[in-house]
Amino acid sequence: MNETLSQIDGSGRQESMLVAAHLSKRYEDGVLALDDLSLAVAPGEIYAMLGGNGAGKTTTINLFLNFIDPTSGQAIVDGIVTHEEPLTARQKIAYVSENVMLYTNFTALQNLDYFARLGGQNDYSKEEYRTALLRVGLQEEAHGKRLRDFSKGMRQKCGIAIAILKDAPAILLDEPTSGLDPKAGLEFISLLDDLRSEGKAILMSTHDIFRAKQIANTIGIMNEGKLVMQKTTEELRGENLEELYVNYMVSGMAVAS
Ligand SMILES: Nc1ncnc2c1ncn2[C@@H]1O[C@H](COP(=O)(O)OP(=O)(O)O)[C@@H](O)[C@H]1O
Ligand SMILES: [Mg+2]
């Protein structure tokens, strides 16, 4: 935690691609969904936010995208405060939501083309679209099929392909493995590993402890809007994350690591 704060408060700010600095969000109805969250994700790093329903994970991601404004604090992407320059900040982010919103009357290839063009990328070839779809594990037979015939997992893969084509330095994933079967889940983990090797900064929310442990460099446990634990995978070696998770959930105490 101290390291995170020194990166935020000191000159290290630029070293992190994604920074939450004392970020809080109180919704209009009075719910304090996020309470003084500070975290940082550097290029080539995967940070997994673990937490049950209502912990504040989606709120955090939506603040980074400036879909909502913070009540206090800042979400910073590549040095840009997202609520000050939302459009510039969003250009740095590829985002996959829990329920991927794509055109069900379009084929997979048409969706990729549509969203690439929407993002200002007009020069991708059909071959490049096919390569992206294969990379996320969507078989050739499915490329020309309309999305209305796709499973949730296949739509998810399509969304991830779109995110990859954006080639942004930061990737935000909200519950990315929730619609995936075990095989697709495994392929997805290996894809995340590749993206990390390419230097992407990846922030994902999940309630899947197993996958978080498998892939993340740093794991944060959130409970009722607070970051109650943050540890690197090295710090977690020899520890029982499942047990820690349950303990933090039960006690709900905020502990700086
Ligand atoms: N638009 C909203 N208006 C009011 N309260 C909200 C809104 N979105 C989320 N919340 C509340 O904020 C808290 C955190 O929600 P959320 O960020 O979606 O958690 P998570 O993604 O971890 O399940 C919950 O108590 C939720 O009910
Ligand atoms: Mg959520």
Tab-separated table of C-alpha atoms and ligand atoms in Angstrom:
chain	number	residue	atom	x	y	z
A	1	MET	CA	0.000	0.000	0.000
A	2	ASN	CA	2.780	2.414	0.913
A	3	GLU	CA	4.388	1.786	-2.423
A	4	THR	CA	1.159	2.593	-4.227
A	5	LEU	CA	0.729	5.816	-2.303
A	6	SER	CA	4.296	6.940	-2.889
A	7	GLN	CA	3.796	6.330	-6.612
A	8	ILE	CA	0.695	8.481	-6.503
A	9	ASP	CA	2.020	11.238	-4.315
A	10	GLY	CA	5.611	11.302	-5.545
A	11	SER	CA	7.176	11.694	-8.940
A	12	GLY	CA	6.446	8.075	-9.827
A	13	ARG	CA	3.000	8.933	-11.138
A	14	GLN	CA	4.004	8.597	-14.796
A	15	GLU	CA	5.395	5.111	-14.228
A	16	SER	CA	1.928	3.746	-13.653
A	17	MET	CA	-0.464	3.561	-16.575
A	18	LEU	CA	-3.534	3.365	-14.339
A	19	VAL	CA	-3.753	5.168	-11.002
A	20	ALA	CA	-6.650	5.560	-8.602
A	21	ALA	CA	-5.775	8.352	-6.167
A	22	HIS	CA	-8.026	8.559	-3.096
A	23	LEU	CA	-10.936	7.788	-5.368
A	24	SER	CA	-14.438	7.922	-3.849
A	25	LYS	CA	-17.907	7.693	-5.330
A	26	ARG	CA	-21.196	8.433	-3.615
A	27	TYR	CA	-24.148	7.845	-5.911
A	28	GLU	CA	-27.015	10.301	-6.055
A	29	ASP	CA	-29.122	8.101	-3.774
A	30	GLY	CA	-26.488	8.372	-1.038
A	31	VAL	CA	-24.777	4.993	-1.442
A	32	LEU	CA	-21.038	5.267	-0.806
A	33	ALA	CA	-19.949	2.752	-3.443
A	34	LEU	CA	-16.241	3.543	-3.323
A	35	ASP	CA	-14.358	4.818	-0.300
A	36	ASP	CA	-10.874	6.320	-0.734
A	37	LEU	CA	-9.481	3.774	-3.184
A	38	SER	CA	-5.824	4.063	-4.122
A	39	LEU	CA	-4.123	1.627	-6.465
A	40	ALA	CA	-1.716	1.635	-9.385
A	41	VAL	CA	-1.102	-0.601	-12.390
A	42	ALA	CA	2.134	-0.331	-14.366
A	43	PRO	CA	2.654	-1.356	-18.003
A	44	GLY	CA	3.218	-5.122	-18.186
A	45	GLU	CA	1.168	-5.723	-15.051
A	46	ILE	CA	-2.174	-7.340	-14.290
A	47	TYR	CA	-4.118	-6.146	-11.266
A	48	ALA	CA	-7.145	-8.211	-10.195
A	49	MET	CA	-9.832	-6.614	-8.037
A	50	LEU	CA	-11.534	-9.368	-6.084
A	51	GLY	CA	-14.764	-8.845	-4.220
A	52	GLY	CA	-18.339	-9.940	-3.862
A	53	ASN	CA	-21.387	-8.258	-5.340
A	54	GLY	CA	-21.594	-4.589	-4.464
A	55	ALA	CA	-17.922	-4.302	-3.465
A	56	GLY	CA	-17.362	-1.375	-5.847
A	57	LYS	CA	-15.471	-3.093	-8.675
A	58	THR	CA	-17.668	-1.929	-11.554
A	59	THR	CA	-17.836	1.554	-10.035
A	60	THR	CA	-14.016	1.681	-10.104
A	61	ILE	CA	-13.887	0.653	-13.748
A	62	ASN	CA	-16.642	3.116	-14.689
A	63	LEU	CA	-14.686	5.903	-12.979
A	64	PHE	CA	-11.588	5.078	-15.047
A	65	LEU	CA	-13.764	5.347	-18.161
A	66	ASN	CA	-15.464	8.478	-16.749
A	67	PHE	CA	-18.864	6.966	-17.400
A	68	ILE	CA	-19.474	8.494	-13.963
A	69	ASP	CA	-17.726	11.374	-12.150
A	70	PRO	CA	-15.897	10.814	-8.870
A	71	THR	CA	-17.199	12.425	-5.680
A	72	SER	CA	-13.575	13.007	-4.711
A	73	GLY	CA	-10.147	11.834	-5.770
A	74	GLN	CA	-8.924	11.042	-9.245
A	75	ALA	CA	-8.786	8.226	-11.754
A	76	ILE	CA	-5.679	8.742	-13.884
A	77	VAL	CA	-4.786	7.050	-17.174
A	78	ASP	CA	-1.305	7.618	-18.555
A	79	GLY	CA	-1.064	10.815	-16.519
A	80	ILE	CA	-4.461	12.080	-17.677
A	81	VAL	CA	-7.152	12.757	-15.065
A	82	THR	CA	-10.151	11.037	-16.611
A	83	HIS	CA	-12.859	13.437	-15.420
A	84	GLU	CA	-10.850	16.410	-16.709
A	85	GLU	CA	-10.074	15.007	-20.163
A	86	PRO	CA	-12.411	12.049	-20.643
A	87	LEU	CA	-12.059	11.753	-24.423
A	88	THR	CA	-8.266	11.791	-24.395
A	89	ALA	CA	-8.207	9.350	-21.490
A	90	ARG	CA	-10.621	6.949	-23.198
A	91	GLN	CA	-8.369	6.742	-26.248
A	92	LYS	CA	-5.807	5.074	-23.991
A	93	ILE	CA	-8.233	2.425	-22.788
A	94	ALA	CA	-9.642	-0.737	-24.295
A	95	TYR	CA	-12.655	-1.893	-22.346
A	96	VAL	CA	-14.652	-5.095	-22.159
A	97	SER	CA	-17.820	-4.944	-20.086
A	98	GLU	CA	-19.484	-7.846	-18.342
A	99	ASN	CA	-22.346	-7.857	-20.837
A	100	VAL	CA	-20.687	-7.055	-24.122
A	101	MET	CA	-22.911	-4.764	-26.195
A	102	LEU	CA	-22.509	-5.696	-29.838
A	103	TYR	CA	-24.754	-5.778	-32.881
A	104	THR	CA	-26.598	-9.068	-32.882
A	105	ASN	CA	-27.649	-8.645	-36.519
A	106	PHE	CA	-24.019	-8.219	-37.586
A	107	THR	CA	-21.577	-11.083	-38.017
A	108	ALA	CA	-18.441	-11.298	-35.870
A	109	LEU	CA	-16.353	-9.825	-38.705
A	110	GLN	CA	-18.855	-7.006	-39.268
A	111	ASN	CA	-18.832	-6.151	-35.556
A	112	LEU	CA	-15.035	-5.923	-35.534
A	113	ASP	CA	-15.074	-3.707	-38.620
A	114	TYR	CA	-17.841	-1.508	-37.210
A	115	PHE	CA	-16.129	-0.894	-33.880
A	116	ALA	CA	-12.669	-0.442	-35.399
A	117	ARG	CA	-14.054	2.256	-37.709
A	118	LEU	CA	-16.000	3.826	-34.856
A	119	GLY	CA	-12.665	4.133	-33.025
A	120	GLY	CA	-11.090	5.773	-36.081
A	121	GLN	CA	-9.207	2.717	-37.384
A	122	ASN	CA	-10.140	2.355	-41.046
A	123	ASP	CA	-7.237	0.368	-42.376
A	124	TYR	CA	-7.633	-3.115	-40.897
A	125	SER	CA	-7.945	-5.885	-43.474
A	126	LYS	CA	-10.348	-8.812	-43.258
A	127	GLU	CA	-7.312	-11.017	-42.635
A	128	GLU	CA	-6.394	-8.945	-39.589
A	129	TYR	CA	-9.938	-9.275	-38.257
A	130	ARG	CA	-9.761	-13.026	-38.755
A	131	THR	CA	-6.416	-13.184	-36.970
A	132	ALA	CA	-7.834	-11.240	-34.005
A	133	LEU	CA	-10.854	-13.553	-33.776
A	134	LEU	CA	-8.662	-16.649	-33.942
A	135	ARG	CA	-6.401	-15.164	-31.297
A	136	VAL	CA	-9.285	-14.944	-28.820
A	137	GLY	CA	-10.322	-18.486	-29.676
A	138	LEU	CA	-13.284	-17.909	-31.987
A	139	GLN	CA	-13.159	-20.602	-34.669
A	140	GLU	CA	-13.197	-19.760	-38.359
A	141	GLU	CA	-16.727	-21.183	-38.890
A	142	ALA	CA	-18.123	-18.563	-36.516
A	143	HIS	CA	-16.512	-15.494	-38.113
A	144	GLY	CA	-19.272	-15.024	-40.685
A	145	LYS	CA	-22.167	-15.883	-38.377
A	146	ARG	CA	-24.482	-13.315	-36.836
A	147	LEU	CA	-24.025	-12.691	-33.144
A	148	ARG	CA	-27.632	-13.471	-32.325
A	149	ASP	CA	-26.678	-17.143	-32.712
A	150	PHE	CA	-23.662	-16.801	-30.381
A	151	SER	CA	-23.381	-17.957	-26.765
A	152	LYS	CA	-22.446	-15.432	-24.080
A	153	GLY	CA	-18.887	-16.773	-24.140
A	154	MET	CA	-18.598	-16.292	-27.914
A	155	ARG	CA	-19.883	-12.720	-27.650
A	156	GLN	CA	-17.372	-12.124	-24.884
A	157	LYS	CA	-14.585	-13.332	-27.171
A	158	CYS	CA	-15.783	-10.967	-29.865
A	159	GLY	CA	-15.659	-8.092	-27.372
A	160	ILE	CA	-12.131	-9.026	-26.388
A	161	ALA	CA	-11.079	-9.130	-30.063
A	162	ILE	CA	-12.434	-5.586	-30.489
A	163	ALA	CA	-10.478	-4.487	-27.419
A	164	ILE	CA	-7.274	-6.017	-28.781
A	165	LEU	CA	-7.678	-4.297	-32.147
A	166	LYS	CA	-7.905	-0.945	-30.387
A	167	ASP	CA	-4.298	-1.572	-29.315
A	168	ALA	CA	-4.592	0.755	-26.303
A	169	PRO	CA	-1.937	0.777	-23.558
A	170	ALA	CA	-4.517	0.157	-20.797
A	171	ILE	CA	-7.097	-2.634	-20.733
A	172	LEU	CA	-10.080	-2.674	-18.361
A	173	LEU	CA	-12.033	-5.897	-17.975
A	174	ASP	CA	-15.186	-6.194	-15.890
A	175	GLU	CA	-15.817	-9.831	-14.909
A	176	PRO	CA	-14.221	-11.068	-18.137
A	177	THR	CA	-14.409	-14.791	-17.371
A	178	SER	CA	-18.008	-14.855	-16.144
A	179	GLY	CA	-19.451	-16.163	-19.437
A	180	LEU	CA	-16.603	-18.470	-20.359
A	181	ASP	CA	-16.504	-22.256	-20.011
A	182	PRO	CA	-13.358	-23.793	-18.419
A	183	LYS	CA	-11.550	-24.270	-21.752
A	184	ALA	CA	-12.317	-20.719	-22.922
A	185	GLY	CA	-11.325	-19.477	-19.462
A	186	LEU	CA	-7.930	-21.097	-19.824
A	187	GLU	CA	-7.419	-19.666	-23.324
A	188	PHE	CA	-8.377	-16.283	-21.972
A	189	ILE	CA	-5.755	-16.499	-19.220
A	190	SER	CA	-3.084	-17.280	-21.789
A	191	LEU	CA	-4.244	-14.349	-23.925
A	192	LEU	CA	-3.981	-12.007	-20.920
A	193	ASP	CA	-0.476	-13.326	-20.359
A	194	ASP	CA	0.426	-12.396	-23.976
A	195	LEU	CA	-1.050	-8.922	-23.614
A	196	ARG	CA	0.932	-8.386	-20.433
A	197	SER	CA	4.115	-9.419	-22.288
A	198	GLU	CA	3.289	-6.762	-24.873
A	199	GLY	CA	3.393	-4.198	-22.066
A	200	LYS	CA	-0.314	-3.580	-21.552
A	201	ALA	CA	-1.492	-2.416	-18.126
A	202	ILE	CA	-4.488	-4.577	-17.265
A	203	LEU	CA	-7.055	-3.930	-14.540
A	204	MET	CA	-9.724	-6.574	-14.150
A	205	SER	CA	-12.559	-7.215	-11.764
A	206	THR	CA	-13.481	-10.748	-10.851
A	207	HIS	CA	-14.952	-12.884	-8.119
A	208	ASP	CA	-12.973	-15.839	-9.419
A	209	ILE	CA	-10.171	-16.326	-6.865
A	210	PHE	CA	-8.695	-19.212	-8.824
A	211	ARG	CA	-8.196	-17.201	-12.031
A	212	ALA	CA	-7.031	-14.118	-10.138
A	213	LYS	CA	-4.318	-16.166	-8.470
A	214	GLN	CA	-3.352	-17.760	-11.766
A	215	ILE	CA	-2.802	-14.573	-13.716
A	216	ALA	CA	-2.506	-11.406	-11.589
A	217	ASN	CA	0.689	-9.679	-10.459
A	218	THR	CA	-1.250	-7.920	-7.727
A	219	ILE	CA	-4.525	-8.837	-6.073
A	220	GLY	CA	-6.716	-6.349	-4.249
A	221	ILE	CA	-9.654	-7.499	-2.149
A	222	MET	CA	-12.544	-5.057	-2.021
A	223	ASN	CA	-15.385	-5.032	0.439
A	224	GLU	CA	-18.134	-2.426	0.718
A	225	GLY	CA	-16.194	0.096	-1.358
A	226	LYS	CA	-12.912	-0.276	0.507
A	227	LEU	CA	-9.689	-1.900	-0.539
A	228	VAL	CA	-9.203	-4.163	2.475
A	229	MET	CA	-6.156	-6.076	1.232
A	230	GLN	CA	-3.549	-5.659	-1.459
A	231	LYS	CA	-0.735	-8.097	-2.082
A	232	THR	CA	1.523	-9.111	-4.937
A	233	THR	CA	1.554	-12.757	-5.994
A	234	GLU	CA	5.017	-13.043	-4.394
A	235	GLU	CA	3.620	-11.786	-1.094
A	236	LEU	CA	0.795	-14.280	-1.424
A	237	ARG	CA	3.097	-17.234	-1.992
A	238	GLY	CA	2.523	-19.751	0.775
A	239	GLU	CA	-0.624	-17.934	1.881
A	240	ASN	CA	-4.123	-19.271	1.501
A	241	LEU	CA	-5.881	-16.640	-0.576
A	242	GLU	CA	-9.288	-18.328	-0.216
A	243	GLU	CA	-8.979	-18.155	3.560
A	244	LEU	CA	-7.749	-14.546	3.487
A	245	TYR	CA	-10.639	-13.612	1.218
A	246	VAL	CA	-13.257	-15.140	3.475
A	247	ASN	CA	-11.689	-13.542	6.564
A	248	TYR	CA	-11.703	-10.097	4.976
A	249	MET	CA	-15.270	-10.592	3.816
A	250	VAL	CA	-16.418	-11.532	7.294
A	251	SER	CA	-14.493	-8.981	9.310
A	252	GLY	CA	-14.828	-6.262	6.657
A	253	MET	CA	-11.894	-4.495	8.238
A	254	ALA	CA	-9.643	-2.184	6.305
A	255	VAL	CA	-6.072	-3.338	6.623
A	256	ALA	CA	-3.128	-1.740	4.910
A	257	SER	CA	-0.639	-4.379	3.786
B	1	LIG	N1	-25.924	3.792	-10.627
B	1	LIG	C1	-25.950	3.499	-9.328
B	1	LIG	N2	-26.737	4.216	-8.476
B	1	LIG	C2	-26.754	3.940	-7.168
B	1	LIG	N3	-26.049	2.970	-6.571
B	1	LIG	C3	-25.261	2.218	-7.364
B	1	LIG	C4	-25.177	2.432	-8.776
B	1	LIG	N4	-24.316	1.532	-9.300
B	1	LIG	C5	-23.889	0.785	-8.270
B	1	LIG	N5	-24.442	1.187	-7.105
B	1	LIG	C6	-24.189	0.644	-5.756
B	1	LIG	O1	-22.819	0.814	-5.481
B	1	LIG	C7	-22.280	-0.307	-4.810
B	1	LIG	C8	-21.138	-0.887	-5.606
B	1	LIG	O2	-21.643	-1.444	-6.810
B	1	LIG	P1	-20.709	-2.016	-7.967
B	1	LIG	O3	-19.618	-1.052	-8.232
B	1	LIG	O4	-21.578	-2.386	-9.111
B	1	LIG	O5	-20.085	-3.325	-7.284
B	1	LIG	P2	-19.469	-4.658	-7.917
B	1	LIG	O6	-19.150	-4.411	-9.352
B	1	LIG	O7	-18.273	-4.933	-7.079
B	1	LIG	O8	-20.517	-5.723	-7.749
B	1	LIG	C9	-23.450	-1.249	-4.587
B	1	LIG	O9	-23.983	-0.999	-3.313
B	1	LIG	C10	-24.418	-0.854	-5.675
B	1	LIG	O10	-25.735	-1.153	-5.306
B	2	MG	MG	-19.702	-5.434	-11.063
